[in-house]
Amino acid sequence: MLNTNIQTILATIDQSARKAKRNLNEIKLVAVSKKVNIEQIQKAIDYGLHIFGESYLQEAVPKIRHFSDQIKWHFIGHIQSNKAKQVAELFNVVETVGSYKVAKILDNHARALNKQLEILVQINIGKEQQKSGVPFEEAESLLRLLTKETNLHISGLMAIPPYNIDPEKSRPYYREIKKLATRLAIQRLFRNNDCVELSMGMSGDYSIAIEEGATIIRVGTAIFGERT
Ligand SMILES: *Cc1c(COP(=O)(O)O)cnc(C)c1O
């Protein structure tokens, strides 16, 4: 089951990349393993996956300790100030930085650890109250502040569009994110402005995200099945 799911996703990624005339090696699959146990994660590793995403710190800690340095971990959840230290310590990439306050806390801890922490800035693309992220209009000023005032490795943007059963409804949001990233890269606000990461696309709409320029897709359900 797991192997079949993974093969299907890899084939779909390949297909979407071809359709968009994109290079397959610029697209990373983050396996979202929230609510997934260590045995299942081990199987996914055995089937070739090597980047995992977690939303809840407490749940992630034992998993990260178990697998030590074998794989890369992305934090994709809401960052609470009092947990930021451990997030900075344990994760390779923090995808959900949406404010200067949180960024500064991560930065302080990363500096203390002598770690070059990679982050993405989360954009609240759908202007949804319940979702984290910086409003679209404030992205540029936040990026300016972060590049000036922190030592964080800002590699790109992350966004979650409003949920819709029809994946086509995500397309205009992903297009906006791509345009925004291009504009910010011209102003040299990322660490590597020739190769900006765009984390967008989940189980329901990752093909569309790839067509619109995603370099990171975050897929849980389509790999591990429905979370209970
Ligand atoms: C849970 C989660 C995902 C994965 O969602 P699926 O629909 O299960 O693929 C991706 N991104 C974030 C931020 C999540 O919280």
PDB file of C-alpha atoms and ligand atoms in Angstrom:
ATOM      1  CA  MET A   1       0.000   0.000   0.000  1.00  0.00           C
ATOM      2  CA  LEU A   2       2.630   2.511   1.091  1.00  0.00           C
ATOM      3  CA  ASN A   3       4.930   1.509  -1.729  1.00  0.00           C
ATOM      4  CA  THR A   4       2.125   1.780  -4.293  1.00  0.00           C
ATOM      5  CA  ASN A   5       1.162   5.215  -2.976  1.00  0.00           C
ATOM      6  CA  ILE A   6       4.734   6.438  -3.186  1.00  0.00           C
ATOM      7  CA  GLN A   7       5.216   5.066  -6.714  1.00  0.00           C
ATOM      8  CA  THR A   8       1.992   6.746  -7.833  1.00  0.00           C
ATOM      9  CA  ILE A   9       3.062  10.091  -6.396  1.00  0.00           C
ATOM     10  CA  LEU A  10       6.536   9.915  -7.926  1.00  0.00           C
ATOM     11  CA  ALA A  11       4.978   9.114 -11.309  1.00  0.00           C
ATOM     12  CA  THR A  12       2.541  12.017 -10.970  1.00  0.00           C
ATOM     13  CA  ILE A  13       5.348  14.409 -10.019  1.00  0.00           C
ATOM     14  CA  ASP A  14       7.257  13.268 -13.090  1.00  0.00           C
ATOM     15  CA  GLN A  15       4.215  13.779 -15.304  1.00  0.00           C
ATOM     16  CA  SER A  16       3.452  17.264 -13.937  1.00  0.00           C
ATOM     17  CA  ALA A  17       7.085  18.329 -14.297  1.00  0.00           C
ATOM     18  CA  ARG A  18       7.096  17.212 -17.944  1.00  0.00           C
ATOM     19  CA  LYS A  19       3.850  19.007 -18.616  1.00  0.00           C
ATOM     20  CA  ALA A  20       5.316  22.219 -17.182  1.00  0.00           C
ATOM     21  CA  LYS A  21       8.690  21.576 -18.899  1.00  0.00           C
ATOM     22  CA  ARG A  22      10.426  21.651 -15.555  1.00  0.00           C
ATOM     23  CA  ASN A  23      13.456  19.803 -14.302  1.00  0.00           C
ATOM     24  CA  LEU A  24      12.484  16.935 -12.016  1.00  0.00           C
ATOM     25  CA  ASN A  25      15.449  17.470  -9.733  1.00  0.00           C
ATOM     26  CA  GLU A  26      14.252  20.896  -8.651  1.00  0.00           C
ATOM     27  CA  ILE A  27      11.158  19.358  -6.996  1.00  0.00           C
ATOM     28  CA  LYS A  28      11.386  17.939  -3.477  1.00  0.00           C
ATOM     29  CA  LEU A  29       8.789  15.697  -1.898  1.00  0.00           C
ATOM     30  CA  VAL A  30       8.269  16.315   1.807  1.00  0.00           C
ATOM     31  CA  ALA A  31       6.432  13.350   3.336  1.00  0.00           C
ATOM     32  CA  VAL A  32       4.135  14.800   5.983  1.00  0.00           C
ATOM     33  CA  SER A  33       4.341  12.305   8.831  1.00  0.00           C
ATOM     34  CA  LYS A  34       2.140  13.904  11.485  1.00  0.00           C
ATOM     35  CA  LYS A  35       0.147  11.178  13.283  1.00  0.00           C
ATOM     36  CA  VAL A  36       2.314   8.584  11.530  1.00  0.00           C
ATOM     37  CA  ASN A  37       4.375   6.207  13.673  1.00  0.00           C
ATOM     38  CA  ILE A  38       8.058   5.347  13.524  1.00  0.00           C
ATOM     39  CA  GLU A  39       7.466   1.985  11.804  1.00  0.00           C
ATOM     40  CA  GLN A  40       5.599   3.634   8.944  1.00  0.00           C
ATOM     41  CA  ILE A  41       8.228   6.331   8.605  1.00  0.00           C
ATOM     42  CA  GLN A  42      10.920   3.643   8.462  1.00  0.00           C
ATOM     43  CA  LYS A  43       9.019   1.931   5.637  1.00  0.00           C
ATOM     44  CA  ALA A  44       8.760   5.211   3.744  1.00  0.00           C
ATOM     45  CA  ILE A  45      12.526   5.639   4.155  1.00  0.00           C
ATOM     46  CA  ASP A  46      13.066   2.109   2.869  1.00  0.00           C
ATOM     47  CA  TYR A  47      11.004   3.042  -0.199  1.00  0.00           C
ATOM     48  CA  GLY A  48      13.319   5.965  -0.838  1.00  0.00           C
ATOM     49  CA  LEU A  49      11.804   9.019   0.864  1.00  0.00           C
ATOM     50  CA  HIS A  50      14.235  11.167   2.827  1.00  0.00           C
ATOM     51  CA  ILE A  51      12.516  14.450   3.763  1.00  0.00           C
ATOM     52  CA  PHE A  52       9.747  14.449   6.364  1.00  0.00           C
ATOM     53  CA  GLY A  53       7.456  17.182   7.643  1.00  0.00           C
ATOM     54  CA  GLU A  54       5.949  17.537  11.109  1.00  0.00           C
ATOM     55  CA  SER A  55       3.408  20.041  12.473  1.00  0.00           C
ATOM     56  CA  TYR A  56       3.573  19.409  16.208  1.00  0.00           C
ATOM     57  CA  LEU A  57       6.828  19.707  18.111  1.00  0.00           C
ATOM     58  CA  GLN A  58       5.977  17.271  20.887  1.00  0.00           C
ATOM     59  CA  GLU A  59       5.016  14.573  18.439  1.00  0.00           C
ATOM     60  CA  ALA A  60       8.109  15.177  16.316  1.00  0.00           C
ATOM     61  CA  VAL A  61      10.757  15.062  19.047  1.00  0.00           C
ATOM     62  CA  PRO A  62      10.905  11.263  19.557  1.00  0.00           C
ATOM     63  CA  LYS A  63      10.769  10.642  15.806  1.00  0.00           C
ATOM     64  CA  ILE A  64      13.617  13.012  15.061  1.00  0.00           C
ATOM     65  CA  ARG A  65      15.703  11.540  17.877  1.00  0.00           C
ATOM     66  CA  HIS A  66      14.993   8.016  16.614  1.00  0.00           C
ATOM     67  CA  PHE A  67      16.160   8.644  13.066  1.00  0.00           C
ATOM     68  CA  SER A  68      19.015  10.994  14.041  1.00  0.00           C
ATOM     69  CA  ASP A  69      20.810  12.246  10.921  1.00  0.00           C
ATOM     70  CA  GLN A  70      19.458   9.820   8.328  1.00  0.00           C
ATOM     71  CA  ILE A  71      16.812  12.181   7.028  1.00  0.00           C
ATOM     72  CA  LYS A  72      15.861  15.842   6.820  1.00  0.00           C
ATOM     73  CA  TRP A  73      13.012  17.329   8.843  1.00  0.00           C
ATOM     74  CA  HIS A  74      10.828  20.304   7.909  1.00  0.00           C
ATOM     75  CA  PHE A  75       8.721  22.047  10.512  1.00  0.00           C
ATOM     76  CA  ILE A  76       5.350  22.913   8.946  1.00  0.00           C
ATOM     77  CA  GLY A  77       3.226  23.783  11.987  1.00  0.00           C
ATOM     78  CA  HIS A  78       2.387  26.878  13.948  1.00  0.00           C
ATOM     79  CA  ILE A  79       5.404  28.091  15.930  1.00  0.00           C
ATOM     80  CA  GLN A  80       4.769  28.994  19.547  1.00  0.00           C
ATOM     81  CA  SER A  81       7.371  31.354  21.015  1.00  0.00           C
ATOM     82  CA  ASN A  82       8.070  29.061  23.945  1.00  0.00           C
ATOM     83  CA  LYS A  83       8.774  26.132  21.582  1.00  0.00           C
ATOM     84  CA  ALA A  84      10.895  28.044  19.093  1.00  0.00           C
ATOM     85  CA  LYS A  85      14.137  27.046  20.736  1.00  0.00           C
ATOM     86  CA  GLN A  86      13.554  23.341  20.185  1.00  0.00           C
ATOM     87  CA  VAL A  87      12.245  23.952  16.688  1.00  0.00           C
ATOM     88  CA  ALA A  88      15.468  25.795  15.812  1.00  0.00           C
ATOM     89  CA  GLU A  89      17.493  23.009  17.327  1.00  0.00           C
ATOM     90  CA  LEU A  90      15.819  19.938  15.857  1.00  0.00           C
ATOM     91  CA  PHE A  91      14.628  20.870  12.374  1.00  0.00           C
ATOM     92  CA  ASN A  92      16.635  21.401   9.194  1.00  0.00           C
ATOM     93  CA  VAL A  93      14.082  23.748   7.631  1.00  0.00           C
ATOM     94  CA  VAL A  94      11.338  25.823   9.277  1.00  0.00           C
ATOM     95  CA  GLU A  95       8.662  26.499   6.659  1.00  0.00           C
ATOM     96  CA  THR A  96       6.222  28.534   8.717  1.00  0.00           C
ATOM     97  CA  VAL A  97       7.918  31.794   9.654  1.00  0.00           C
ATOM     98  CA  GLY A  98       5.288  34.503   9.451  1.00  0.00           C
ATOM     99  CA  SER A  99       6.458  37.310  11.711  1.00  0.00           C
ATOM    100  CA  TYR A 100       9.565  39.186  12.720  1.00  0.00           C
ATOM    101  CA  LYS A 101       9.018  38.228  16.354  1.00  0.00           C
ATOM    102  CA  VAL A 102       9.138  34.488  15.713  1.00  0.00           C
ATOM    103  CA  ALA A 103      11.996  34.861  13.228  1.00  0.00           C
ATOM    104  CA  LYS A 104      14.046  36.754  15.784  1.00  0.00           C
ATOM    105  CA  ILE A 105      13.556  34.077  18.432  1.00  0.00           C
ATOM    106  CA  LEU A 106      14.570  31.359  15.954  1.00  0.00           C
ATOM    107  CA  ASP A 107      17.539  33.479  14.923  1.00  0.00           C
ATOM    108  CA  ASN A 108      18.741  33.972  18.500  1.00  0.00           C
ATOM    109  CA  HIS A 109      18.595  30.253  19.193  1.00  0.00           C
ATOM    110  CA  ALA A 110      20.192  29.309  15.892  1.00  0.00           C
ATOM    111  CA  ARG A 111      23.055  31.726  16.541  1.00  0.00           C
ATOM    112  CA  ALA A 112      23.580  30.269  19.991  1.00  0.00           C
ATOM    113  CA  LEU A 113      23.725  26.808  18.425  1.00  0.00           C
ATOM    114  CA  ASN A 114      26.048  28.040  15.700  1.00  0.00           C
ATOM    115  CA  LYS A 115      23.542  26.728  13.188  1.00  0.00           C
ATOM    116  CA  GLN A 116      22.693  28.190   9.810  1.00  0.00           C
ATOM    117  CA  LEU A 117      18.935  27.664  10.042  1.00  0.00           C
ATOM    118  CA  GLU A 118      17.028  27.485   6.780  1.00  0.00           C
ATOM    119  CA  ILE A 119      13.565  29.056   6.768  1.00  0.00           C
ATOM    120  CA  LEU A 120      10.700  29.793   4.426  1.00  0.00           C
ATOM    121  CA  VAL A 121       8.387  32.748   4.929  1.00  0.00           C
ATOM    122  CA  GLN A 122       4.769  31.647   5.108  1.00  0.00           C
ATOM    123  CA  ILE A 123       2.342  33.853   3.198  1.00  0.00           C
ATOM    124  CA  ASN A 124      -1.290  33.971   4.295  1.00  0.00           C
ATOM    125  CA  ILE A 125      -2.388  33.915   0.701  1.00  0.00           C
ATOM    126  CA  GLY A 126      -6.104  33.471   1.293  1.00  0.00           C
ATOM    127  CA  LYS A 127      -6.270  36.158   4.027  1.00  0.00           C
ATOM    128  CA  GLU A 128      -7.741  33.509   6.331  1.00  0.00           C
ATOM    129  CA  GLN A 129      -8.075  34.434  10.010  1.00  0.00           C
ATOM    130  CA  GLN A 130      -7.330  30.906  11.227  1.00  0.00           C
ATOM    131  CA  LYS A 131      -4.178  30.501   9.135  1.00  0.00           C
ATOM    132  CA  SER A 132      -0.718  31.706  10.056  1.00  0.00           C
ATOM    133  CA  GLY A 133       1.583  33.643   7.811  1.00  0.00           C
ATOM    134  CA  VAL A 134       2.334  37.185   6.843  1.00  0.00           C
ATOM    135  CA  PRO A 135      -0.261  39.001   4.730  1.00  0.00           C
ATOM    136  CA  PHE A 136       0.684  39.152   1.044  1.00  0.00           C
ATOM    137  CA  GLU A 137       1.097  42.950   1.135  1.00  0.00           C
ATOM    138  CA  GLU A 138       3.512  42.802   4.062  1.00  0.00           C
ATOM    139  CA  ALA A 139       5.766  40.076   2.680  1.00  0.00           C
ATOM    140  CA  GLU A 140       8.272  42.454   1.142  1.00  0.00           C
ATOM    141  CA  SER A 141       8.816  44.532   4.280  1.00  0.00           C
ATOM    142  CA  LEU A 142       9.145  41.395   6.418  1.00  0.00           C
ATOM    143  CA  LEU A 143      11.727  39.928   4.026  1.00  0.00           C
ATOM    144  CA  ARG A 144      13.662  43.213   4.107  1.00  0.00           C
ATOM    145  CA  LEU A 145      13.726  43.183   7.862  1.00  0.00           C
ATOM    146  CA  LEU A 146      14.752  39.524   8.027  1.00  0.00           C
ATOM    147  CA  THR A 147      17.595  39.863   5.531  1.00  0.00           C
ATOM    148  CA  LYS A 148      18.874  42.932   7.378  1.00  0.00           C
ATOM    149  CA  GLU A 149      18.414  41.904  10.988  1.00  0.00           C
ATOM    150  CA  THR A 150      18.880  38.136  11.115  1.00  0.00           C
ATOM    151  CA  ASN A 151      21.356  35.508  10.109  1.00  0.00           C
ATOM    152  CA  LEU A 152      18.622  33.115   8.950  1.00  0.00           C
ATOM    153  CA  HIS A 153      19.033  31.371   5.607  1.00  0.00           C
ATOM    154  CA  ILE A 154      15.864  32.543   3.859  1.00  0.00           C
ATOM    155  CA  SER A 155      15.377  30.115   1.017  1.00  0.00           C
ATOM    156  CA  GLY A 156      11.856  30.925  -0.183  1.00  0.00           C
ATOM    157  CA  LEU A 157       8.128  31.138   0.437  1.00  0.00           C
ATOM    158  CA  MET A 158       5.473  28.740   1.673  1.00  0.00           C
ATOM    159  CA  ALA A 159       1.696  28.994   1.293  1.00  0.00           C
ATOM    160  CA  ILE A 160      -1.488  27.043   1.948  1.00  0.00           C
ATOM    161  CA  PRO A 161      -4.449  28.198  -0.158  1.00  0.00           C
ATOM    162  CA  PRO A 162      -7.989  28.051   1.244  1.00  0.00           C
ATOM    163  CA  TYR A 163      -9.260  24.483   1.190  1.00  0.00           C
ATOM    164  CA  ASN A 164     -11.343  23.535  -1.814  1.00  0.00           C
ATOM    165  CA  ILE A 165     -12.373  20.114  -3.078  1.00  0.00           C
ATOM    166  CA  ASP A 166     -11.514  21.303  -6.616  1.00  0.00           C
ATOM    167  CA  PRO A 167      -7.702  21.532  -6.936  1.00  0.00           C
ATOM    168  CA  GLU A 168      -8.001  23.942  -9.864  1.00  0.00           C
ATOM    169  CA  LYS A 169      -9.143  26.542  -7.342  1.00  0.00           C
ATOM    170  CA  SER A 170      -5.600  26.538  -5.898  1.00  0.00           C
ATOM    171  CA  ARG A 171      -3.994  27.528  -9.191  1.00  0.00           C
ATOM    172  CA  PRO A 172      -4.519  31.314  -9.026  1.00  0.00           C
ATOM    173  CA  TYR A 173      -3.090  31.376  -5.491  1.00  0.00           C
ATOM    174  CA  TYR A 174       0.006  29.447  -6.540  1.00  0.00           C
ATOM    175  CA  ARG A 175       0.446  31.769  -9.491  1.00  0.00           C
ATOM    176  CA  GLU A 176       0.366  34.768  -7.151  1.00  0.00           C
ATOM    177  CA  ILE A 177       2.987  33.195  -4.897  1.00  0.00           C
ATOM    178  CA  LYS A 178       5.256  32.509  -7.855  1.00  0.00           C
ATOM    179  CA  LYS A 179       4.896  36.110  -9.049  1.00  0.00           C
ATOM    180  CA  LEU A 180       5.605  37.424  -5.573  1.00  0.00           C
ATOM    181  CA  ALA A 181       8.716  35.260  -5.257  1.00  0.00           C
ATOM    182  CA  THR A 182       9.998  36.473  -8.620  1.00  0.00           C
ATOM    183  CA  ARG A 183       9.497  40.083  -7.577  1.00  0.00           C
ATOM    184  CA  LEU A 184      11.246  39.551  -4.232  1.00  0.00           C
ATOM    185  CA  ALA A 185      14.114  37.706  -5.909  1.00  0.00           C
ATOM    186  CA  ILE A 186      14.724  40.659  -8.247  1.00  0.00           C
ATOM    187  CA  GLN A 187      15.189  42.720  -5.094  1.00  0.00           C
ATOM    188  CA  ARG A 188      17.616  40.057  -3.849  1.00  0.00           C
ATOM    189  CA  LEU A 189      15.711  39.323  -0.660  1.00  0.00           C
ATOM    190  CA  PHE A 190      16.476  35.588  -0.569  1.00  0.00           C
ATOM    191  CA  ARG A 191      19.713  33.777   0.160  1.00  0.00           C
ATOM    192  CA  ASN A 192      19.899  32.283  -3.319  1.00  0.00           C
ATOM    193  CA  ASN A 193      17.932  34.504  -5.669  1.00  0.00           C
ATOM    194  CA  ASP A 194      18.507  32.328  -8.736  1.00  0.00           C
ATOM    195  CA  CYS A 195      16.854  29.381  -7.104  1.00  0.00           C
ATOM    196  CA  VAL A 196      14.032  30.350  -4.745  1.00  0.00           C
ATOM    197  CA  GLU A 197      12.142  27.569  -2.979  1.00  0.00           C
ATOM    198  CA  LEU A 198       8.357  27.554  -3.241  1.00  0.00           C
ATOM    199  CA  SER A 199       6.635  25.197  -0.830  1.00  0.00           C
ATOM    200  CA  MET A 200       3.124  24.771  -2.146  1.00  0.00           C
ATOM    201  CA  GLY A 201       0.866  21.818  -2.877  1.00  0.00           C
ATOM    202  CA  MET A 202      -0.529  19.048  -0.689  1.00  0.00           C
ATOM    203  CA  SER A 203      -2.172  15.663  -1.390  1.00  0.00           C
ATOM    204  CA  GLY A 204      -5.132  17.148  -3.254  1.00  0.00           C
ATOM    205  CA  ASP A 205      -3.401  19.675  -5.467  1.00  0.00           C
ATOM    206  CA  TYR A 206       0.327  18.987  -5.754  1.00  0.00           C
ATOM    207  CA  SER A 207       0.190  18.453  -9.556  1.00  0.00           C
ATOM    208  CA  ILE A 208      -1.212  21.923  -9.996  1.00  0.00           C
ATOM    209  CA  ALA A 209       1.358  23.373  -7.621  1.00  0.00           C
ATOM    210  CA  ILE A 210       4.155  21.781  -9.657  1.00  0.00           C
ATOM    211  CA  GLU A 211       2.693  23.186 -12.879  1.00  0.00           C
ATOM    212  CA  GLU A 212       2.788  26.616 -11.216  1.00  0.00           C
ATOM    213  CA  GLY A 213       6.363  26.359  -9.989  1.00  0.00           C
ATOM    214  CA  ALA A 214       6.435  24.518  -6.643  1.00  0.00           C
ATOM    215  CA  THR A 215       9.884  23.253  -5.649  1.00  0.00           C
ATOM    216  CA  ILE A 216       8.642  21.641  -2.429  1.00  0.00           C
ATOM    217  CA  ILE A 217       5.378  19.736  -2.117  1.00  0.00           C
ATOM    218  CA  ARG A 218       4.093  18.611   1.285  1.00  0.00           C
ATOM    219  CA  VAL A 219       2.191  15.359   0.967  1.00  0.00           C
ATOM    220  CA  GLY A 220       0.699  13.367   3.841  1.00  0.00           C
ATOM    221  CA  THR A 221      -2.583  11.598   3.133  1.00  0.00           C
ATOM    222  CA  ALA A 222      -1.656  10.485  -0.387  1.00  0.00           C
ATOM    223  CA  ILE A 223       1.388   8.675   1.056  1.00  0.00           C
ATOM    224  CA  PHE A 224       0.283   7.336   4.425  1.00  0.00           C
ATOM    225  CA  GLY A 225      -3.497   7.262   4.029  1.00  0.00           C
ATOM    226  CA  GLU A 226      -6.191   9.112   5.946  1.00  0.00           C
ATOM    227  CA  ARG A 227      -5.070  10.368   9.384  1.00  0.00           C
ATOM    228  CA  THR A 228      -7.220   9.095  12.231  1.00  0.00           C
TER     229      THR A 228
HETATM  230  C1  LIG B   1      -1.004  18.221   7.219  1.00  0.00           C
HETATM  231  C2  LIG B   1      -0.296  19.178   6.332  1.00  0.00           C
HETATM  232  C3  LIG B   1       0.053  18.829   5.001  1.00  0.00           C
HETATM  233  C4  LIG B   1      -0.305  17.498   4.371  1.00  0.00           C
HETATM  234  O1  LIG B   1      -1.653  17.463   4.051  1.00  0.00           O
HETATM  235  P1  LIG B   1      -2.258  16.233   3.211  1.00  0.00           P
HETATM  236  O2  LIG B   1      -3.534  16.775   2.676  1.00  0.00           O
HETATM  237  O3  LIG B   1      -2.432  15.119   4.162  1.00  0.00           O
HETATM  238  O4  LIG B   1      -1.288  15.920   2.137  1.00  0.00           O
HETATM  239  C5  LIG B   1       0.759  19.754   4.263  1.00  0.00           C
HETATM  240  N1  LIG B   1       1.084  20.964   4.751  1.00  0.00           N
HETATM  241  C6  LIG B   1       0.765  21.336   6.009  1.00  0.00           C
HETATM  242  C7  LIG B   1       1.165  22.683   6.491  1.00  0.00           C
HETATM  243  C8  LIG B   1       0.058  20.464   6.817  1.00  0.00           C
HETATM  244  O5  LIG B   1      -0.269  20.852   8.065  1.00  0.00           O
END
